[in-house]
Every structure is written in C-alpha cells, then in structure tokens.
Coordinates of C-alpha atoms and ligand atoms in Angstrom, one line a residue:
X1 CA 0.0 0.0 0.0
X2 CA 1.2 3.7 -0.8
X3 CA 1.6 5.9 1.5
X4 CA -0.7 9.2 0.7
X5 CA -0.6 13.2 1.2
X6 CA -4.0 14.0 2.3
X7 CA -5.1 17.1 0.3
X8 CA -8.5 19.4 0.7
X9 CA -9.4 17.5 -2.7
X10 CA -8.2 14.0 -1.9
X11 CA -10.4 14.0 1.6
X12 CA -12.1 10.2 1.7
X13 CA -11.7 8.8 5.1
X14 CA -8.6 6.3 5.3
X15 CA -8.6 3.0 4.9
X16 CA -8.9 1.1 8.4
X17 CA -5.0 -0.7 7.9
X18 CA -3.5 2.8 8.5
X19 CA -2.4 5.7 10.6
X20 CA -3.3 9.5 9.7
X21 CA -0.6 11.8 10.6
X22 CA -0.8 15.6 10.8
X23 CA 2.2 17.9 11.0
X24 CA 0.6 20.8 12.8
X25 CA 3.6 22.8 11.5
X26 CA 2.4 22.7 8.0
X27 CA -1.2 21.0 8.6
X28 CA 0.1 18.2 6.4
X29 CA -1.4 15.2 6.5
X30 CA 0.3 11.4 5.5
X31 CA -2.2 8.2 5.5
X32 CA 0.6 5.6 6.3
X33 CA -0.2 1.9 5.7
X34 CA 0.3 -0.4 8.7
X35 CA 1.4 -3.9 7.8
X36 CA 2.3 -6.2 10.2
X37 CA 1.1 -4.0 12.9
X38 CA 4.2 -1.6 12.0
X39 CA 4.7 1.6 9.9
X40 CA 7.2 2.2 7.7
X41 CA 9.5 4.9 8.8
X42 CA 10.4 6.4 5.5
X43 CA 6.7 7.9 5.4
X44 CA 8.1 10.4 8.1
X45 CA 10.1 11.6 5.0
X46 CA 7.4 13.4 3.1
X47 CA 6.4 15.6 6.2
X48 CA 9.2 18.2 4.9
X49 CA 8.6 21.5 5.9
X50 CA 11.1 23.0 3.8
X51 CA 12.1 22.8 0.2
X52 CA 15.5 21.2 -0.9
X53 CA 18.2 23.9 0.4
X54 CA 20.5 26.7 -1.5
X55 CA 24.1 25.5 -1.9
X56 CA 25.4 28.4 0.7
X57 CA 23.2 27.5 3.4
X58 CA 23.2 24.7 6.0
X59 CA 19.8 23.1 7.3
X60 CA 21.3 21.1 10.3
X61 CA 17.9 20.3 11.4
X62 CA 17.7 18.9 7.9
X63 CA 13.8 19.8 7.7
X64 CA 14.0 19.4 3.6
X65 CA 14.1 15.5 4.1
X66 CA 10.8 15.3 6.8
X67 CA 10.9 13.7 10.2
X68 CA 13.0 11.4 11.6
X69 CA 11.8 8.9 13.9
X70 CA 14.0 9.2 17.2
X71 CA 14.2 5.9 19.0
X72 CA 17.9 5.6 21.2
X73 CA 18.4 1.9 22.2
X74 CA 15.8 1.1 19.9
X75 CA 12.9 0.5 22.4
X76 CA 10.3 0.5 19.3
X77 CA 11.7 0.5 16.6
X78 CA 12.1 -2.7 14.1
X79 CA 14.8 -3.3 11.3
X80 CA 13.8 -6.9 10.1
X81 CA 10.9 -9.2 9.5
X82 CA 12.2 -12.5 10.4
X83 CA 10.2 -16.1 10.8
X84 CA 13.0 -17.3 13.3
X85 CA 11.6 -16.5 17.1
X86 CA 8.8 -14.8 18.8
X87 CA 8.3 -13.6 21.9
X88 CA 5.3 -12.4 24.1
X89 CA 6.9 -10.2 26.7
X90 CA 3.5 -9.5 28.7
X91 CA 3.1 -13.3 28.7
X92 CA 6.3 -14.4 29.4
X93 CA 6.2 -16.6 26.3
X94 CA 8.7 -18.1 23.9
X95 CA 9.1 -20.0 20.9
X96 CA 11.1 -20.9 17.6
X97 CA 9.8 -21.0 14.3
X98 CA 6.4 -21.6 16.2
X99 CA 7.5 -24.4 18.7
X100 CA 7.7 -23.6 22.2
X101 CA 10.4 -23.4 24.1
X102 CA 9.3 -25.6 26.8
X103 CA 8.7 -28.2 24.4
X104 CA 12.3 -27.6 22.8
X105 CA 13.8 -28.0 25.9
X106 CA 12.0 -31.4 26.8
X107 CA 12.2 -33.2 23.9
X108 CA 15.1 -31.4 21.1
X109 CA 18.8 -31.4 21.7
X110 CA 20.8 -28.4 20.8
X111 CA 22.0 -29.1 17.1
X112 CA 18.0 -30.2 16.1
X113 CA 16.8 -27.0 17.4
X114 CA 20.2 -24.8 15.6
X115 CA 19.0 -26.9 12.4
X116 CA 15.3 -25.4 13.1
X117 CA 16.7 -22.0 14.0
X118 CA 18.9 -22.0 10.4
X119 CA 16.8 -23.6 8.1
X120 CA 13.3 -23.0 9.5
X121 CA 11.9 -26.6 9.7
X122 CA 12.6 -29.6 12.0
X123 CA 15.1 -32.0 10.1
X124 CA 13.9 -35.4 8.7
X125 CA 16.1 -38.8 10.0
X126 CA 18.2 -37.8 7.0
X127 CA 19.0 -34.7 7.2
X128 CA 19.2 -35.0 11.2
X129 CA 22.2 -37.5 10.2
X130 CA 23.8 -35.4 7.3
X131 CA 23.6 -32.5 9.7
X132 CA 25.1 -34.0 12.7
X133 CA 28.2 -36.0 11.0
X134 CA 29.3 -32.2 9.1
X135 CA 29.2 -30.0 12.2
X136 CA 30.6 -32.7 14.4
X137 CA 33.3 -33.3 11.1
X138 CA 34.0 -29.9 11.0
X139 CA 35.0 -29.2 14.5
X140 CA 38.8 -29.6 14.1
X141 CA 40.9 -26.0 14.1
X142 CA 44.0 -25.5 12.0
X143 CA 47.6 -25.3 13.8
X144 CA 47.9 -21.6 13.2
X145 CA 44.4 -20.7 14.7
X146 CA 45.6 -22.9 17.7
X147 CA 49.1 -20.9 17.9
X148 CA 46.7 -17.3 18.0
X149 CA 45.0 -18.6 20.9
X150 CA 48.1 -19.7 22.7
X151 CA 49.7 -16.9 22.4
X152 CA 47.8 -15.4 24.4
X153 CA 48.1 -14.8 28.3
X154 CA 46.8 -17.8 30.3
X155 CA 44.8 -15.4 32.6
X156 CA 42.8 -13.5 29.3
X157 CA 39.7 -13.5 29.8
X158 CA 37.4 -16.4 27.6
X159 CA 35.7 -14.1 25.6
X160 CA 38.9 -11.9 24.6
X161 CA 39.9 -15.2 23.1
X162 CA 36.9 -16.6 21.4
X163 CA 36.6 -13.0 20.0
X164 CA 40.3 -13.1 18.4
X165 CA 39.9 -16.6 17.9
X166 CA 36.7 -16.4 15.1
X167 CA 38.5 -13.4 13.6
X168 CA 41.6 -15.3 13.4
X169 CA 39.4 -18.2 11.9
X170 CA 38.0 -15.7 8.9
X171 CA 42.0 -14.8 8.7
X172 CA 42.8 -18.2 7.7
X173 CA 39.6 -18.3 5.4
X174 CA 40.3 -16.8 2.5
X175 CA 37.8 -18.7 0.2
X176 CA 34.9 -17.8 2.7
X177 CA 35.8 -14.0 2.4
X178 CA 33.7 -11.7 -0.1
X179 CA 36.3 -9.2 0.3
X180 CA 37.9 -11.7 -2.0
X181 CA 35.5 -13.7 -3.7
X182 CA 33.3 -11.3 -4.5
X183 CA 31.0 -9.4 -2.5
X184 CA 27.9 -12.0 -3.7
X185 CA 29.8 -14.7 -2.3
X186 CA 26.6 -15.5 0.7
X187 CA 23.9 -14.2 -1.5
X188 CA 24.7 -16.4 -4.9
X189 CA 26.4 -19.6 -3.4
X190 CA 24.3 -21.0 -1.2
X191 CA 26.6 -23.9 -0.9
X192 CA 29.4 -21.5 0.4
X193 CA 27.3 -20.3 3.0
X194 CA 25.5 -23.8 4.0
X195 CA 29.4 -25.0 4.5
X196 CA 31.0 -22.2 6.1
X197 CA 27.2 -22.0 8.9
X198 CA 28.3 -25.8 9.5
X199 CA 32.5 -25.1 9.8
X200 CA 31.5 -21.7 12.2
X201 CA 29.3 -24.1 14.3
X202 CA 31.4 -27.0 14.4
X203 CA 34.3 -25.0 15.1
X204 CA 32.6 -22.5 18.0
X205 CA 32.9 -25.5 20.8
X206 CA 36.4 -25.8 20.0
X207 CA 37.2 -22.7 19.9
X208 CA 35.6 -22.4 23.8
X209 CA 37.3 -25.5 24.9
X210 CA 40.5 -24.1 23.7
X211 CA 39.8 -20.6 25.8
X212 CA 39.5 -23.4 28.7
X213 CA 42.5 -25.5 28.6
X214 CA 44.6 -22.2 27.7
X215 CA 43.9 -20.9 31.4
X216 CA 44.3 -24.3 32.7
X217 CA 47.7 -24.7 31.0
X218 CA 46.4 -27.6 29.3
X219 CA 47.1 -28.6 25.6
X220 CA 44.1 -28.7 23.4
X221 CA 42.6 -32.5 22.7
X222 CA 40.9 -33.3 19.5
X223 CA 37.5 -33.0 19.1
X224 CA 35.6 -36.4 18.7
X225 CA 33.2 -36.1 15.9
X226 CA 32.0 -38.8 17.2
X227 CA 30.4 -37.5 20.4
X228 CA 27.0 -35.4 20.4
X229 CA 28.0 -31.6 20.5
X230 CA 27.4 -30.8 24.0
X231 CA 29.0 -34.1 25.1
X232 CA 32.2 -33.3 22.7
X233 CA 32.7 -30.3 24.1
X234 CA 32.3 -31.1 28.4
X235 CA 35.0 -33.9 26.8
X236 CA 37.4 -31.5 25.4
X237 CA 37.4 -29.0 28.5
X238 CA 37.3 -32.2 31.2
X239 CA 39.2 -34.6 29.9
X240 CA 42.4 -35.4 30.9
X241 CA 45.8 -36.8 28.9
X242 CA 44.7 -40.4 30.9
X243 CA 41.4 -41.1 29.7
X244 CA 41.4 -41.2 26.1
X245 CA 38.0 -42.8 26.4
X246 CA 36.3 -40.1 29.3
X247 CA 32.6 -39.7 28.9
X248 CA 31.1 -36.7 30.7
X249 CA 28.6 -37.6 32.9
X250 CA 25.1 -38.0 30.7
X251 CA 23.4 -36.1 33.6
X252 CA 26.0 -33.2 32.9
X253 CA 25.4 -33.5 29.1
X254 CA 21.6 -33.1 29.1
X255 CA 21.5 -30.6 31.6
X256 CA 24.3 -28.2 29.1
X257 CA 22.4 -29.2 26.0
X258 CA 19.0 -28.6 27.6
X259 CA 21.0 -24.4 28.7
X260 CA 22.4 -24.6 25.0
X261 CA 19.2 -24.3 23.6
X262 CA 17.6 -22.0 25.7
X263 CA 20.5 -19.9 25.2
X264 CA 20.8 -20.3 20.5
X265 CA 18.1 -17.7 20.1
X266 CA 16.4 -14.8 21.3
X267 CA 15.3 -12.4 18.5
X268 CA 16.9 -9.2 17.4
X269 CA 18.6 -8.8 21.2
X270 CA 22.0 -6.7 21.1
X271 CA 24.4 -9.5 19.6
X272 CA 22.1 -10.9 17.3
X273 CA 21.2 -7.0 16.0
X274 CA 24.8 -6.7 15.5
X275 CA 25.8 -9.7 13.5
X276 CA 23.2 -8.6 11.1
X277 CA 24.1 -5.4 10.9
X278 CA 27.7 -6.4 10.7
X279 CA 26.5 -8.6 8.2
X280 CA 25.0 -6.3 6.3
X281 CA 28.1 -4.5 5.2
X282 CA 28.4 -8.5 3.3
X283 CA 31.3 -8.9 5.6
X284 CA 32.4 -12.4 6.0
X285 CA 30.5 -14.6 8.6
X286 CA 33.5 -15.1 10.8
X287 CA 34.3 -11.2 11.7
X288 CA 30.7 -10.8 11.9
X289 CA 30.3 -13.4 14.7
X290 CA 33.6 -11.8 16.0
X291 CA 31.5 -8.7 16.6
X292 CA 28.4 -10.5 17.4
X293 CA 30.6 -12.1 20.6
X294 CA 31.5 -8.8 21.4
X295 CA 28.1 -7.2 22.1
X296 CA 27.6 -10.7 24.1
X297 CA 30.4 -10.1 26.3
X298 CA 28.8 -7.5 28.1
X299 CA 27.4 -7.5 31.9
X300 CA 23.8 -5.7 30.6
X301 CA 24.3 -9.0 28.0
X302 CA 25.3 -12.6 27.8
X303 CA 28.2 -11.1 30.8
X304 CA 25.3 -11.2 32.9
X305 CA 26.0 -14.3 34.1
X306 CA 28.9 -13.9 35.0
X307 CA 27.9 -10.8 36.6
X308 CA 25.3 -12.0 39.1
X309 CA 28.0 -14.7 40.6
X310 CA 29.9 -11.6 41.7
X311 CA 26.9 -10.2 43.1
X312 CA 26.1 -13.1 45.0
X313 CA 29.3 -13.7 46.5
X314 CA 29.5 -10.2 47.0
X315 CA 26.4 -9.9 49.0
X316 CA 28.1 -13.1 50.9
X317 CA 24.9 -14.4 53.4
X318 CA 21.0 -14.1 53.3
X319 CA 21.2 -11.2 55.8
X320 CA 23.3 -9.2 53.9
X321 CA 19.8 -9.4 51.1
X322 CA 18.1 -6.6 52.2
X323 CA 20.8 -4.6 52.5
X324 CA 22.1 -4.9 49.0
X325 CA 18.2 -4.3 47.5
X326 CA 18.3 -1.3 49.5
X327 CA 21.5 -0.4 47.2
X328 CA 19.8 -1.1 44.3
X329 CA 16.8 1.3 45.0
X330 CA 19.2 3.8 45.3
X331 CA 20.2 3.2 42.0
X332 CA 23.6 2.7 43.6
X333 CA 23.8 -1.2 42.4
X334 CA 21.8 -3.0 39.9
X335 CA 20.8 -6.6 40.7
X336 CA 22.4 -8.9 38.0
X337 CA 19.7 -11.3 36.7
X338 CA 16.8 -9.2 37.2
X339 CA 14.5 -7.0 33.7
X340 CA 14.5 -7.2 30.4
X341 CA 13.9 -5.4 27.6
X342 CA 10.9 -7.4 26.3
X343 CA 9.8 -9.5 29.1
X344 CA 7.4 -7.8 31.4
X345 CA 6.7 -11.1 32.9
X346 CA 8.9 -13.9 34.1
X347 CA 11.3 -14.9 31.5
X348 CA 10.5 -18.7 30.7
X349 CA 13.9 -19.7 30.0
X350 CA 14.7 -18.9 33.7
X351 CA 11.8 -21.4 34.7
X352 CA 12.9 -24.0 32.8
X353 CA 17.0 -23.4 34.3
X354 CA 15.8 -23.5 38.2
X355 CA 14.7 -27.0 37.0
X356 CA 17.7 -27.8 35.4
X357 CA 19.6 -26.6 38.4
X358 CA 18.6 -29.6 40.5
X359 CA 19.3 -32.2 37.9
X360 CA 23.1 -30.0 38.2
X361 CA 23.2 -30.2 42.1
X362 CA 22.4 -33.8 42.5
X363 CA 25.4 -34.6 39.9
X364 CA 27.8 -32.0 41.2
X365 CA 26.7 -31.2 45.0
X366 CA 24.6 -28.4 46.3
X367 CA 25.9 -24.8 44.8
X368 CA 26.1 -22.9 48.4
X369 CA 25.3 -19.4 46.9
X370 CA 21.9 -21.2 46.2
X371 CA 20.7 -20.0 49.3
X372 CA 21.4 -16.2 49.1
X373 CA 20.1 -16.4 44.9
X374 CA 16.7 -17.4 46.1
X375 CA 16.3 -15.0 48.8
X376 CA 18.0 -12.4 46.3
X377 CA 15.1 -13.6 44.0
X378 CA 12.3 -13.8 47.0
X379 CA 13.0 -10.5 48.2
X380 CA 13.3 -8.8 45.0
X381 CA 9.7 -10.1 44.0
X382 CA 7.7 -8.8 46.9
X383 CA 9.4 -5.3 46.7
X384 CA 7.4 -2.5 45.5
X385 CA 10.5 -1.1 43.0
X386 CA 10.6 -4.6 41.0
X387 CA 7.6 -5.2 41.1
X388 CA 5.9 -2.0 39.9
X389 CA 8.9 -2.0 36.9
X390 CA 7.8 -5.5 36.2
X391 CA 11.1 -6.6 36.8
X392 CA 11.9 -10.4 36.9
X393 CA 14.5 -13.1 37.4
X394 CA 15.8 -13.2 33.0
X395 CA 18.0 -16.2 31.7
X396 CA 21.0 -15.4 33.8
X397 CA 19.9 -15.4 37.0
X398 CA 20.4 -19.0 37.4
X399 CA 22.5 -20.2 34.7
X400 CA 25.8 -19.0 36.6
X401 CA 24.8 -21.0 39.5
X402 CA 24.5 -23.9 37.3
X403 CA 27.9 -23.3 35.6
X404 CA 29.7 -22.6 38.9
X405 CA 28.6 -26.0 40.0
X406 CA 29.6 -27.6 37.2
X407 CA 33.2 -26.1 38.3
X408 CA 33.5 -23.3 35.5
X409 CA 35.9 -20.6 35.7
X410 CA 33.8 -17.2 36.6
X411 CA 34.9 -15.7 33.5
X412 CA 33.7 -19.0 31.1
X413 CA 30.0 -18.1 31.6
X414 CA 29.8 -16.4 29.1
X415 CA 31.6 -18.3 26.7
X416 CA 28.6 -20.9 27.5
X417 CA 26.2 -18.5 26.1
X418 CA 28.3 -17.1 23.2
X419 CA 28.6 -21.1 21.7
X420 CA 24.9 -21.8 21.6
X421 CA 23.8 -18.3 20.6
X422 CA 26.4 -18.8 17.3
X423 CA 23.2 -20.9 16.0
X424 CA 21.1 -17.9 16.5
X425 CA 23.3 -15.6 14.8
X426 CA 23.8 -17.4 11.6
X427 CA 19.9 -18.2 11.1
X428 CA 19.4 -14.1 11.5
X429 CA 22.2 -13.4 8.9
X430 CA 21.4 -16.2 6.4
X431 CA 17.4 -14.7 7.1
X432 CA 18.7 -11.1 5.9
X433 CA 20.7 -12.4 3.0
X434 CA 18.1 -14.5 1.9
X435 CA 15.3 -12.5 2.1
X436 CA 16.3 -9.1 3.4
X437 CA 16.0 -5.8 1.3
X438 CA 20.0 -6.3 0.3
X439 CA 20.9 -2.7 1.7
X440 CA 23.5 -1.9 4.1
X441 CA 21.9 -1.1 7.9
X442 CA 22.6 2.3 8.2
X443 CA 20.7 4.7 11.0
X444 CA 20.1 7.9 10.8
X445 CA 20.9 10.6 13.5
X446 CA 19.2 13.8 14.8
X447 CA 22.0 16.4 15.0
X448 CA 22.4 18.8 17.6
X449 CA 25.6 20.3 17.2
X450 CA 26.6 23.6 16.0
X451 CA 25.6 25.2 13.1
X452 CA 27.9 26.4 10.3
X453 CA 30.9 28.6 11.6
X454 CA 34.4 29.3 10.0
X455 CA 37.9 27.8 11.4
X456 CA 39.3 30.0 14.0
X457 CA 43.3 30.3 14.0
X458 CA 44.8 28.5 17.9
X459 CA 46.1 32.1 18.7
X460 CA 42.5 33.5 18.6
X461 CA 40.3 30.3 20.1
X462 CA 40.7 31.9 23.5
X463 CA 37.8 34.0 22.4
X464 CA 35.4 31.7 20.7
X465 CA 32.3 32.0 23.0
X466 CA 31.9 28.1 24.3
X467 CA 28.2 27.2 25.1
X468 CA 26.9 25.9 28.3
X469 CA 26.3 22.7 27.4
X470 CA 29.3 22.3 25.1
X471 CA 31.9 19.3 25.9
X472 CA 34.6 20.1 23.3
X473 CA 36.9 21.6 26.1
X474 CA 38.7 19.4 27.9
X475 CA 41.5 19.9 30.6
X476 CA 43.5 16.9 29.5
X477 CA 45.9 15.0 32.4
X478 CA 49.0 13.3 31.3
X479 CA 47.8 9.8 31.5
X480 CA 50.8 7.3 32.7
X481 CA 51.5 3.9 31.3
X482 CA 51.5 2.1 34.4
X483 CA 55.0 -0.4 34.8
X484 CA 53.8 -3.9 34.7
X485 CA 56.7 -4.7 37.2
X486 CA 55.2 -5.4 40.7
X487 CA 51.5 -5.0 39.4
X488 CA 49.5 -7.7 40.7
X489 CA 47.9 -10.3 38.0
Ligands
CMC501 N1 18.3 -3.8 38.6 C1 17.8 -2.6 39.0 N2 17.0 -1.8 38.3 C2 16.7 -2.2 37.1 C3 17.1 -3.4 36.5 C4 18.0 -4.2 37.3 N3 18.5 -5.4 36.9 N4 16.6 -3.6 35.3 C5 15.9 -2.5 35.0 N5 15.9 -1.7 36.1 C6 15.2 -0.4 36.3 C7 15.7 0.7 35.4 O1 16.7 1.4 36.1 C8 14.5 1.5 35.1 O2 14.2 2.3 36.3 P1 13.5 3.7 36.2 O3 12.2 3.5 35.7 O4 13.5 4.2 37.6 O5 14.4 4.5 35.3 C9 13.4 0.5 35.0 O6 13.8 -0.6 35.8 C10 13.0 0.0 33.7 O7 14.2 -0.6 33.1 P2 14.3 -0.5 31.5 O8 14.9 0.9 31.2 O9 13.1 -0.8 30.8 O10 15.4 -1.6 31.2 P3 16.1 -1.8 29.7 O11 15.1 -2.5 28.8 O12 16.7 -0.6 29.3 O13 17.3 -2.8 30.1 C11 18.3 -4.7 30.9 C12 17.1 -4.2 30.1 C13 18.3 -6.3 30.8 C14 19.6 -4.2 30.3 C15 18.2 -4.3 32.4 O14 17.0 -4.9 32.9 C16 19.4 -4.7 33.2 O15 20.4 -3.9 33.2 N6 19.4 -5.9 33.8 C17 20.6 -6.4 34.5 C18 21.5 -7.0 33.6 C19 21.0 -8.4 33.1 O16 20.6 -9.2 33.9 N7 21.2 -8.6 31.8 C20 20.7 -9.9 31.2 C21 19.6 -9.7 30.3 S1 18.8 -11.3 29.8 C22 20.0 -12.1 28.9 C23 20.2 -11.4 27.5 O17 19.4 -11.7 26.6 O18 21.1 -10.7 27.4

C-alpha cells in the first residue's frame, strides 16, 4: 500500500489498515499503511517542511528530508521481519519457528533445534544425520588458529579469546571472504554459505574449549566427531591426557544441552542486532560473529551471568539481602539477573534453568550461593520497585549458578552463552541475506551540534564563546602507562 498526502481534494476517510498523521507545522497530512502492525519509517520523510536547500546554506535540522523517527536503544523500533523467534513479553512466552520453548527444551537437543533456527523446519532422520556428521566433522581448528590462541596470556579472559579466535578463523579463510570472492559470495552460493554455517558451528565449541584449557595450562585434545556436541565439548574442557575414552557424565550432558538451547536464540537482542548489521556490510561470517561475541560479552548482555555470581558472593549471606536491595533502590547497584527489555513477565527460560539446576546439584553437590540467589530472587519479588517496573529473574539469574557447579571458571560463563547463541546468529544473517531488502543497515541521526561557523586560528580560540552545554573543552591529564613490574595479575 502507498503511502498518501492528504489534500483538501483528496479527503475520503482512510482505509482502516492505516495511521493518519498531521504535522501541525504545515497541517500536512500522511495516510501511512500499517502492515504487520508496523509503519514504515520512511513515510516520516514526506512531512518536509522546507524545500531542498541553497548551496550556501546549512539546514542542520535537515527539515528538507521530513521527520525522523527518534528511537535511542531502539525501544520501538524494528529493522527486520524475520520467521525465526517470537516472543510475548507481557506473557512471558517463547518460541522458535512456532515451537515452544518448553517443548524444545523437553524433547530437542541443541543441534535439532540450531538446524530449526537455520533452516526454519525440524530436520527429517536424513538430514538430522547429514547435519550432525558435518558440524561434528568440521569441529577440528588448523595449527595456526591454535598458535593465536596460545599466544595469548593464560589469565585473558574467555571471551577476549573466542573473540580473536573467530577473527583469526576468517583470517585463515580466505575462500569464505567476499572481500575476495566477490561481495555475492553469501547471496549467490548458497553452498558456500550452508558449509561455512556448519565449519562456524562446528568450530565455536572448539574454539571455547580451547579458551579453557589455555587458562588451565592444558594442551588442546581433538575433538571427537563422534560425540554429540554438548557431550564433545564437556570432553574436550574435562578430559584429561589419561582417559582417552572419558565420557562426561550423561546427567551433565543433558543438563548443558538442555541451557544450549535456551540460550541459540532470542530475536533481534544486542548480539544478534549486530551480527546482522555487521553482516550487512556483506562482511564475512567469521568477523561478523567476532563482533556479534563482542556485544555478548557485556554485563547488561550474555556477561550477565557472570555478573550476578559476583553479586552473590559479593552480597556473601541471606542477611546481607536486604541490604544490597536497598542499594539497588538507590540506583547505587543494579541486581544482575533481574529486567528485560521485552519481558514484562517472568522470562521462561529462567523457569525452565531453576529445573535444570537440581538435575546440576544432584550430579555435582549443592551450589552454596543457592541459598542467598533465592532469597535475592524472593525479596526482590515482593518489593514495591521490582515489582511495579515489572522486573523479573531473566536467563541469567540461574544459569551461573549452574555453571559454577559444574566447576567453570567465573569468566567462562559467558563463553557458554556465546557457543549456543552462534546458532542464532547465523539463522538471523542467512534470514537477511536471503530475504532481506539487500541494503546496508545504516541509522540515521538527529544532529544537535553547531551550526555552520568558519575555522578560528589557535592564537584566537581563546575567544570563541563556548556554550553551556558544550563538551569540546577538555583539561586533559597526562595519563601514565603504568610499569607492569610489581603489578599484581
Ligand atoms: N536492577 C535494578 N533496576 C533495574 C534493573 C535491574 N536489573 N533492570 C531495570 N531496572 C530499572 C531501570 O533502572 C529503570 O528504572 P527507572 O524506571 O527508575 O528509570 C526500570 O527498571 C526500567 O528498566 P528499563 O529501562 O526498561 O530496562 P532496559 O530495557 O533498558 O534494560 C536490561 C534491560 C536487561 C539491560 C536491564 O534490565 C538490566 O540492566 N538488567 C541487569 C543485567 C542483566 O541481567 N542482563 C541480562 C539480560 S537477559 C540475557 C540477555 O538476553 O542478554
């Protein structure tokens, strides 16, 4: 459907799919379709209020192009249509490509439900097989991705290497790169990108277990292809040079494939929004999920896990609970775990995780911190301030106690939410180059600097006028690079 200047002539009253807007700067009005119960932006363009500009003027307000639609953090505001995941925030609800996640997490393992994520169906027994043997045959990484990582410092953190580690991977990739292929590369071959989704997938639990054994000191074992994915992967961080044969307990194995697939997809959240629009720029898939890990890495993100651990321990007892919410009504702490940007109502992945947590604790023992995370969790839901924000435990609140009993490192957690979410990336980037618009995501911004003004020599700045609000001038210090000798690691 169009979108329509309304005009005295052209009165008729608008069709019931649509939105009238009036600019009651010009009295304008726009009848803008609504499709999908969303509006285009670009219909904000014909509310100009000015006509295209002379050549020696500046219009920083750049009124000759409409309205722009001003959404920081993007709290409305979306850039896709995807088929991939949905989620009813009010409701607390979940699913992928139209199966809930409760019934994903009871009955799928985690490279079914990637398959489902990537290719939108659940596999048949013959593509279940074909899929398996290739990830699991392509989890193997070359020497000189393996010299990268150790050449690093035992003590970096997991996610600084799985970050240099999948851009390392794209180095040694040249036939997977449309900076030299060809920038179609994704878009015409879809057998490139069906083998280089199955290499990036087989390789990300390698790639993890090798961030492990590098701060244990430990060499990296071979993958066994054949091991399922979750069960390869406890083997290759676990096992030791004596037990060739080691088999990760089967309780441990379904309770981190049951977290890998509540963890391989959540809809256009920070990382996925970035490996598309990384992606978008037809980058290859391996510095895209370099990125993508990035935005992960974060404490408001997949670092969230991490995150509360520290919290908990930090807050030490049960009695120290109310002391610490106290904190966070200030605005002085924020409690790790808790909100989210869609769900208003208790995020059903956490549900499902409390569950899994048992399963973990008869395995491994009792996680002590257990104690203080539910009275953490207690307290927090009978206070007015969470409760009238609609503030609930999200994905993380739990998962790190699970990891910590399963004997992780702190700093691995969220290294066990990058590898699952890898899935989730690559369905959202092959989505967009399958069936996206094929343009580069660019945003606009509203610009509220200075207007035009001409260079002023250094001997006269002293007397350019500096507005209130201005934060160009700085009182630099002399900032010290700080002798590593003595410094405690
Ligand atoms: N602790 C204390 N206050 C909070 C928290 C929290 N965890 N989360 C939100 N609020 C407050 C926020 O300060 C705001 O208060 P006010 O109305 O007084 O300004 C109000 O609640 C509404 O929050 P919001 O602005 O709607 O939150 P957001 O959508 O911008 O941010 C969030 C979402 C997840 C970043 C945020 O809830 C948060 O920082 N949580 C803690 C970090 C965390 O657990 N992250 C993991 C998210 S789930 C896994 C994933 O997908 O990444």
């Amino acid at each position: 459907m169009a979108i329509t200047t309304m005009t005295q002539t052209t009165m008729k009253p608008p069709p019931k799919e649509s939105v009238t807007i009036t600019d009651n700067r010009t009295g304008k009005t726009i009848i803008v379709p609504i499709t999908n119960n969303s509006i285009p932006a670009v219909a904000f363009k014909a509310l100009k209020t000015t006509p295209a500009i002379s050549s020696d003027s500046i219009d920083t307000d750049d009124t000759a192009n409409g309205i722009r639609v001003f959404d920081p953090a993007f709290l409305n505001t979306a850039a896709i249509s995807s088929k991939i995941t949905f989620i009813d925030g009010d409701r607390g609800f979940l699913m992928h490509r139209g199966y809930p996640i409760e019934q994903l997490a009871e009955k799928s393992d985690f490279l079914e439900t990637a398959y489902l994520l990537i290719y939108g169906r659940l596999p048949d027994k013959k593509q279940d097989s074909t899929w398996r043997y290739e990830v699991m045959h392509h989890t193997e990484i070359s020497e000189d991705v393996k010299k990268v990582i150790g050449s690093m410092r035992y003590d970096s953190h997991p996610m600084s290497v799985f970050i240099s580690a999948f851009a390392a991977l794209g180095a040694f990739a040249p036939e997977a790169n449309p900076a030299l292929q060809g920038r179609n590369l994704y878009i015409q071959n879809k057998d490139v990108m069906n083998k280089n989704i199955i290499r990036i997938l087989g390789k990300a639990g390698t790639v993890a277990a090798a961030s492990m054994r590098l701060r244990m000191n430990r060499p990296l074992i071979p993958p066994r292809a054949d091991y399922s994915y979750c069960e390869n992967l406890l083997y290759m961080m676990d096992s030791q040079s004596e037990a060739e044969n080691y088999r990760p307990d089967p309780r441990l194995v379904r309770a981190l494939d049951i977290l890998f697939i509540l963890h391989a997809d959540h809809e256009m959240n920070c990382s996925t929004a970035t490996m598309t629009h990384v992606g978008s720029s037809l980058v290859d898939p391996y510095s895209a999920i370099a990125a993508s890990a990035a935005a992960l890495y974060g404490p408001l993100h997949g670092g969230a896990n991490e995150a509360v651990i520290r919290m908990v321990e930090k807050i030490g007892t049960v009695d120290n609970v109310l002391p610490f919410l106290e904190k966070v009504k200030a605005k002085k702490e924020l409690l790790f775990g808790f909100g989210h940007r869609v769900y208003r109502n208790t995020d059903p992945r956490s549900k499902i995780i409390r569950e899994v947590a048992e399963t973990v604790f008869e395995a491994c023992g009792r996680e002590p911190l257990i104690e203080v995370a539910t009275a953490l969790r207690d307290a927090a839901l009978k206070d007015d301030f969470f409760v009238s924000r609609r503030l609930y435990p999200n994905v993380d609140f739990w998962s790190g106690l699970i990891y910590k009993a399963l004997g992780f490192p702190l700093d691995f957690f969220p290294i066990l939410f990058a590898v699952p979410r890898v899935a989730g990336w690559l369905a959202h980037w092959k989505q967009m180059l399958d069936h996206g618009n094929g343009k580069i995501w660019r945003p606009r911004q509203v610009y509220v600097g200075e207007g035009l003004r001409d260079y002023v020599p250094i001997e006269k700045r002293a007397e350019i006028e500096v507005s209130k609000d201005q934060d160009g001038v700085l009182e630099l210090p002399h900032y010290q690079t700080k002798r590593r000798l003595g410094a405690k690691l």
